[in-house]
XYZ file of C-alpha atoms in Angstrom:
479
model
C 258.244 141.867 188.081
C 254.556 141.623 188.552
C 252.194 139.979 186.069
C 248.437 139.930 185.264
C 245.738 137.894 183.308
C 243.061 139.587 181.729
C 240.575 137.651 180.787
C 238.345 139.278 177.380
C 234.986 138.817 176.352
C 233.066 139.301 173.296
C 229.759 141.044 173.943
C 229.561 143.436 171.285
C 225.394 143.320 171.393
C 224.812 143.814 174.965
C 227.294 146.815 174.698
C 225.038 148.318 171.881
C 221.743 147.682 174.086
C 223.548 149.246 176.982
C 224.540 152.904 174.778
C 220.663 153.249 172.939
C 219.159 152.652 176.316
C 221.649 155.167 177.861
C 220.240 157.317 174.737
C 223.950 157.783 173.231
C 225.524 157.914 170.325
C 228.676 155.359 169.485
C 230.723 159.164 169.752
C 228.902 159.877 173.251
C 230.785 156.723 174.964
C 233.524 156.911 173.827
C 234.167 160.268 175.104
C 232.845 159.244 177.944
C 235.242 156.069 178.368
C 238.093 157.994 176.964
C 238.269 155.632 174.082
C 237.868 156.674 170.220
C 234.563 156.391 168.686
C 235.842 153.851 165.704
C 237.066 151.219 168.849
C 233.553 151.219 169.855
C 232.141 149.978 166.905
C 234.340 147.535 167.015
C 233.461 146.166 169.934
C 229.780 146.615 169.153
C 230.305 144.002 166.155
C 232.755 141.845 168.235
C 235.456 142.555 166.380
C 237.598 143.593 169.795
C 237.009 141.821 173.271
C 235.653 143.872 175.900
C 238.805 143.433 178.656
C 238.153 143.259 182.864
C 239.375 146.803 182.492
C 236.583 147.970 179.766
C 234.030 146.329 182.012
C 235.292 148.148 185.530
C 235.323 151.253 182.856
C 231.415 151.206 181.870
C 230.536 149.835 185.755
C 232.063 152.859 186.509
C 230.876 155.320 184.185
C 227.327 154.662 183.907
C 227.153 153.409 187.894
C 225.392 149.672 186.981
C 226.000 146.684 188.225
C 228.937 144.153 187.013
C 227.349 140.893 186.363
C 224.006 143.098 185.250
C 226.590 144.633 182.578
C 228.965 140.982 181.741
C 225.729 138.740 181.936
C 225.648 135.252 181.550
C 227.049 134.703 178.735
C 224.264 133.721 177.091
C 224.189 130.616 179.287
C 220.487 129.555 179.257
C 219.661 130.985 175.534
C 222.019 128.231 174.914
C 220.688 126.170 176.741
C 217.297 126.483 175.310
C 218.450 126.160 172.130
C 220.444 123.273 172.608
C 217.226 121.696 174.242
C 214.964 122.706 171.067
C 217.537 122.012 168.266
C 216.903 118.211 169.868
C 213.947 118.439 168.283
C 213.490 115.728 165.471
C 212.445 118.397 162.749
C 216.273 119.533 163.367
C 217.952 116.209 163.296
C 219.242 116.012 159.887
C 221.189 119.832 160.655
C 224.616 119.064 162.283
C 224.784 122.226 164.786
C 228.033 122.135 166.984
C 227.745 123.052 170.103
C 229.840 126.078 169.765
C 228.046 127.469 166.541
C 224.622 127.482 169.424
C 226.757 129.271 171.796
C 228.347 132.031 169.585
C 225.027 132.343 168.031
C 223.081 133.291 171.637
C 226.300 134.895 173.527
C 226.292 137.425 170.159
C 222.697 137.900 168.967
C 220.618 137.459 171.713
C 218.200 139.292 170.331
C 217.815 137.306 166.989
C 217.543 134.094 169.569
C 215.168 135.033 171.634
C 213.265 135.947 168.572
C 213.852 131.772 167.498
C 212.672 130.322 170.920
C 209.578 132.754 170.444
C 208.647 131.967 167.603
C 209.060 128.041 168.059
C 207.485 128.097 171.251
C 204.515 129.893 169.421
C 204.751 126.888 166.614
C 204.290 124.422 169.382
C 201.147 126.369 170.636
C 199.627 126.591 167.040
C 200.412 122.702 166.662
C 198.787 122.072 169.980
C 196.187 123.655 168.699
C 195.545 122.481 165.189
C 195.802 118.639 167.012
C 192.975 119.524 169.172
C 190.548 120.789 166.574
C 191.277 117.815 164.514
C 190.938 115.440 167.163
C 187.310 115.003 166.244
C 187.488 114.852 163.073
C 189.755 111.596 162.968
C 187.784 110.142 166.215
C 184.521 109.886 163.495
C 182.726 112.772 166.349
C 182.651 115.346 163.749
C 183.320 116.892 160.255
C 185.655 118.892 159.522
C 183.990 121.401 159.035
C 182.033 121.403 162.721
C 185.516 121.328 164.100
C 186.302 125.337 162.865
C 186.920 126.910 165.623
C 187.029 123.923 168.242
C 187.914 124.688 171.500
C 188.447 128.356 170.748
C 186.601 129.408 173.282
C 187.610 126.625 175.982
C 190.091 128.019 178.538
C 191.282 124.951 179.937
C 192.383 123.129 176.377
C 194.306 126.734 176.345
C 196.324 126.558 179.291
C 197.440 123.061 178.696
C 198.652 124.122 175.543
C 200.279 126.717 176.713
C 201.616 124.378 179.835
C 202.421 122.033 177.009
C 204.329 124.056 174.789
C 206.849 125.309 177.168
C 207.088 121.672 178.739
C 205.445 122.716 182.018
C 209.015 124.674 183.410
C 209.416 128.202 183.511
C 212.680 128.470 184.403
C 212.853 132.218 185.466
C 209.759 131.403 187.915
C 212.152 128.424 189.040
C 215.535 130.899 189.241
C 213.233 133.318 191.151
C 211.380 130.752 193.455
C 215.220 129.858 194.408
C 216.603 132.979 195.418
C 212.894 134.016 197.786
C 213.279 130.148 199.720
C 217.219 130.573 200.669
C 216.359 134.506 201.417
C 213.761 132.946 203.695
C 214.716 129.834 204.939
C 212.624 127.606 203.258
C 209.318 126.071 204.342
C 210.150 127.225 207.534
C 210.683 131.192 207.235
C 208.213 131.507 205.357
C 205.670 133.559 207.862
C 208.614 135.332 209.567
C 209.071 136.746 205.430
C 205.361 137.535 205.157
C 206.252 139.679 208.684
C 209.333 141.316 208.234
C 209.209 141.963 203.711
C 205.641 143.162 203.899
C 204.073 143.568 207.853
C 201.429 140.489 207.390
C 200.737 138.622 210.654
C 199.450 134.985 209.994
C 196.340 133.701 211.551
C 194.736 130.593 211.680
C 190.945 130.534 211.661
C 188.727 128.192 211.990
C 186.354 127.513 208.578
C 183.545 129.042 209.630
C 185.082 131.908 210.063
C 186.871 131.327 206.776
C 183.267 131.038 204.721
C 184.740 128.687 202.171
C 187.883 129.734 201.939
C 190.956 127.809 203.079
C 193.226 131.374 202.399
C 192.543 135.019 202.384
C 194.503 138.222 202.455
C 193.092 140.773 203.797
C 195.128 144.047 203.619
C 192.897 146.517 205.335
C 194.164 144.601 208.931
C 197.533 143.718 207.598
C 197.083 139.601 208.125
C 196.714 136.194 206.402
C 194.214 134.479 207.103
C 194.456 130.732 207.046
C 191.882 127.961 207.825
C 193.447 126.148 210.475
C 192.275 122.720 209.929
C 194.700 122.335 206.698
C 197.979 120.247 206.827
C 201.339 121.193 207.134
C 202.097 120.085 203.497
C 198.734 122.321 202.677
C 199.698 124.586 205.075
C 203.543 125.216 203.567
C 201.895 125.743 199.876
C 199.303 128.435 201.055
C 201.876 130.530 202.031
C 204.394 129.825 199.324
C 201.246 130.668 197.139
C 200.887 133.854 198.642
C 204.330 134.958 199.279
C 205.139 134.202 194.691
C 201.936 136.213 194.114
C 203.481 139.270 197.046
C 206.942 138.795 195.172
C 207.248 136.738 192.170
C 204.401 138.570 190.245
C 207.001 140.091 187.522
C 208.085 136.927 186.158
C 204.414 135.028 186.593
C 203.138 138.412 184.297
C 205.560 137.692 182.008
C 205.221 134.592 181.121
C 201.517 135.581 180.976
C 202.362 137.834 178.572
C 204.377 135.101 176.206
C 200.804 133.058 176.279
C 198.837 135.328 174.334
C 195.577 134.267 175.579
C 192.262 134.429 173.541
C 190.353 134.738 176.629
C 190.227 136.285 180.476
C 188.917 133.379 182.147
C 192.129 131.207 179.970
C 194.577 134.077 181.495
C 193.188 133.909 184.724
C 193.683 129.939 184.604
C 197.336 130.108 183.683
C 198.069 132.578 186.290
C 196.338 130.311 188.912
C 198.595 127.701 187.272
C 202.111 129.749 187.178
C 200.781 130.885 191.407
C 200.952 127.389 192.078
C 203.790 126.493 190.218
C 205.793 129.260 191.975
C 204.620 128.250 195.393
C 206.103 124.633 194.676
C 209.214 125.881 193.018
C 209.615 127.844 196.213
C 208.924 124.327 198.738
C 210.783 122.122 196.481
C 213.263 124.575 194.833
C 214.946 123.533 191.717
C 218.692 122.441 192.308
C 217.881 120.997 195.597
C 214.902 118.811 193.904
C 216.348 117.676 191.407
C 219.805 116.708 193.558
C 217.244 114.879 195.642
C 215.349 113.242 192.820
C 218.872 111.595 191.791
C 219.301 110.697 194.804
C 215.824 109.112 195.793
C 216.102 107.128 192.492
C 212.146 109.052 192.421
C 210.771 107.489 195.325
C 207.826 109.984 195.071
C 206.870 109.102 198.908
C 210.537 109.710 200.081
C 210.811 112.845 197.965
C 207.153 113.873 200.001
C 208.515 113.645 203.207
C 211.887 115.288 202.480
C 210.664 118.216 201.283
C 207.615 118.259 203.684
C 205.544 118.283 200.584
C 202.190 115.991 200.106
C 202.225 113.267 197.702
C 200.447 115.162 194.639
C 202.558 118.180 194.992
C 205.618 116.178 194.583
C 204.226 114.072 191.612
C 203.393 117.647 189.875
C 206.863 119.066 190.846
C 208.763 115.944 189.029
C 206.615 117.150 186.060
C 208.260 120.385 185.965
C 212.038 119.415 185.375
C 212.618 120.162 182.141
C 215.042 123.411 182.941
C 217.331 123.289 179.145
C 220.568 122.106 180.315
C 219.591 120.470 183.476
C 216.511 118.221 182.427
C 215.814 115.367 184.119
C 213.302 112.016 183.035
C 210.091 113.699 181.231
C 207.102 112.784 182.898
C 203.743 112.714 182.482
C 200.552 113.341 185.166
C 196.809 112.562 184.902
C 194.520 112.848 187.860
C 191.033 112.145 187.931
C 187.543 111.040 190.131
C 186.190 107.823 190.834
C 183.519 108.653 187.605
C 186.731 109.108 185.214
C 186.524 112.689 185.127
C 190.051 114.693 184.262
C 191.035 117.185 186.460
C 194.496 117.523 185.781
C 196.663 116.609 182.685
C 200.382 117.954 181.682
C 201.957 116.031 179.174
C 206.121 116.094 179.103
C 206.317 111.863 178.415
C 204.880 111.839 174.680
C 201.980 109.988 176.305
C 198.535 110.204 173.019
C 196.159 111.581 176.125
C 192.584 111.290 174.610
C 191.705 114.568 173.564
C 188.503 113.999 174.325
C 186.287 110.845 176.060
C 187.406 108.682 178.617
C 191.118 107.155 179.003
C 191.359 103.101 178.939
C 189.809 101.033 181.920
C 192.501 99.112 182.253
C 195.207 101.206 183.341
C 195.456 101.472 186.540
C 194.804 104.653 187.781
C 191.216 103.800 187.354
C 191.666 101.082 190.289
C 193.464 102.093 192.737
C 190.621 103.435 194.319
C 189.885 99.685 195.693
C 193.604 100.298 197.707
C 193.631 103.872 198.848
C 197.201 105.469 199.717
C 198.753 102.213 197.683
C 201.059 102.769 195.143
C 200.609 100.656 191.935
C 202.908 100.427 188.870
C 202.066 99.083 186.225
C 203.874 98.714 182.282
C 201.706 100.006 179.819
C 201.780 99.067 175.858
C 199.723 101.022 173.659
C 198.507 99.106 170.355
C 201.411 100.970 168.055
C 203.909 99.398 170.129
C 205.019 102.291 172.581
C 205.773 101.289 176.216
C 205.382 103.669 179.169
C 205.905 102.934 182.826
C 202.494 104.180 185.402
C 203.025 104.869 189.185
C 199.233 105.204 190.530
C 197.909 106.153 193.894
C 194.833 108.077 195.359
C 194.652 111.257 197.066
C 192.511 113.262 199.348
C 191.740 116.870 198.906
C 189.905 118.563 201.392
C 189.040 116.671 205.122
C 190.863 118.609 207.263
C 188.144 118.593 210.270
C 185.552 116.194 211.304
C 182.738 116.727 209.073
C 183.959 118.430 206.009
C 183.586 117.496 202.484
C 186.659 114.616 201.533
C 187.479 114.507 197.938
C 188.744 111.379 196.603
C 190.835 111.261 193.482
C 193.663 109.276 191.890
C 196.486 110.692 190.344
C 199.354 108.806 187.734
C 202.448 109.792 186.313
C 204.153 107.569 183.655
C 207.211 108.050 181.761
C 208.646 106.154 178.335
C 209.624 102.969 178.910
C 213.195 103.727 178.197
C 213.998 105.615 181.086
C 212.103 103.805 183.719
C 215.248 101.657 184.735
C 216.199 104.962 186.135
C 212.936 105.073 188.779
C 213.261 102.663 192.452
C 209.756 101.267 191.348
C 211.702 98.951 188.909
C 214.897 98.133 191.012
C 215.702 94.871 192.020
C 212.359 92.593 190.272
C 209.851 95.605 192.202
C 207.115 96.088 190.123
C 205.656 94.027 187.590
C 207.521 92.511 185.009
C 208.159 95.044 182.123
C 208.352 91.610 179.414
C 204.151 91.088 180.855
C 203.019 95.065 179.802
C 199.267 95.857 180.017
C 197.822 96.334 176.729
C 195.585 99.178 176.938
C 194.312 101.939 174.263
C 193.973 105.400 174.404
C 190.445 105.548 174.547
C 187.405 103.053 173.595
C 186.628 104.860 170.155
C 189.853 104.924 168.726
C 191.091 101.862 170.196
C 191.519 98.165 167.928
C 192.316 95.758 169.963
C 189.575 93.326 169.040
C 189.902 91.141 172.015
C 188.980 93.600 175.006
C 186.328 92.613 177.799
C 186.722 96.109 179.472
C 185.172 98.165 175.946
C 182.566 100.345 176.305
C 182.430 101.562 172.854
C 182.717 100.231 168.748
C 185.652 101.505 167.419
C 185.519 104.199 165.058
C 185.434 102.561 161.444
C 184.530 99.425 162.312
C 181.689 97.253 161.294
C 179.842 95.515 164.371
C 179.193 91.735 163.418
C 175.857 90.177 164.151
C 175.527 87.577 166.705
C 172.483 86.071 165.358
C 174.539 82.415 165.158
C 176.739 83.572 167.289
C 177.480 85.861 170.829
C 180.696 86.737 171.566
C 182.896 87.062 174.990
C 183.636 90.692 174.681
C 181.025 93.274 174.874
C 181.823 94.754 170.954
C 182.383 92.121 168.399
C 184.072 93.669 164.749
C 185.869 92.359 161.878
C 189.801 92.547 162.560
C 189.702 93.180 158.795
């Protein structure tokens, strides 16, 4: 006697979408599949399972790929919903995981609507915080903040990234497939040649005229400055591949941003191009596995993947794929003057929206110890603690006489995650019992005994120094 096992799945919404995409009525589909119209209706309402035999019949009849038809069972939507429903605003609602999975699988349209609505809500909250910041800091009246940052493309892109936790799962998925097909960074040149008929040429700076990468479609060649180091070379190759082969994924992410200015959209596309390049060099699954094995050792990870320290630090901030989240990190990049040129917050660090950061933070002092990692425990006035890892990085300067730009970057996480990092193992680094007391910025920091203070806190009255001069720059009442 022959036995067989029939696997049943419920996929009513997907079946209904397929039928409508094909322009068929339920009666039409029933006739094609040699079943009854009421049975099609039951399948679409998830009142009957779609068996393996029915899946094969659908695939043969309509000449579609079986995996496309079956889909992922809502796995991605389920993971994204579970991640969002962990937010504090939903903490009082008991939603079993099975219910979330059922909703994502049975009602993909409603699930997508919920996800879009939540993302739009996050963007609006971040925009509102930006608009309120000057008034809350006493730098402007509420009326003055109307439309504040409305035309600031950098602020708009930062909100776009923050609302999505600096993670784009579709780009990660596409990058993993492309990286596998190319054979990793060492295969990028061959991929460009075989797939796009592009020859890679390395040219001196005087020929590149200020560019490090230029695509010459007329001559079918990709020109790269010949002074690029290996990490930068791989990054430029990866970014060009991303623009050529991952445009659909990047365009979809951009469309979801609804940018108000062309500059913001262009900056966001550049950010996504960089994201895709890093995802090609450091594919999500392999990199996430290595992060656990190396305990977030940035220098070891950089060597393993042939990336720079900054590229590796940036990639670590993106490991928030729903269902596969790692430690959430923030990243900041500053120059010796304190100007912030990159800011990614995935760890809830209260960065100042305007003005400089706290001078007691080691990110401003690592210029004295170039290329050395400096770790630091930080404590904010409200008691929040973070662990910071800072180091200098160099941009440019690939040849004698070329301009070099020195910057410092710091990444950090909330104190409760620091125990998972190699930098806190076996007594490494400073003690958690002696954190450095820092503020967000001098104007909103009310620590009275700070010799590094550069401004009087908002709302505090300066004490006269007629009879007593304090050792701190600004003496003010503590009540």
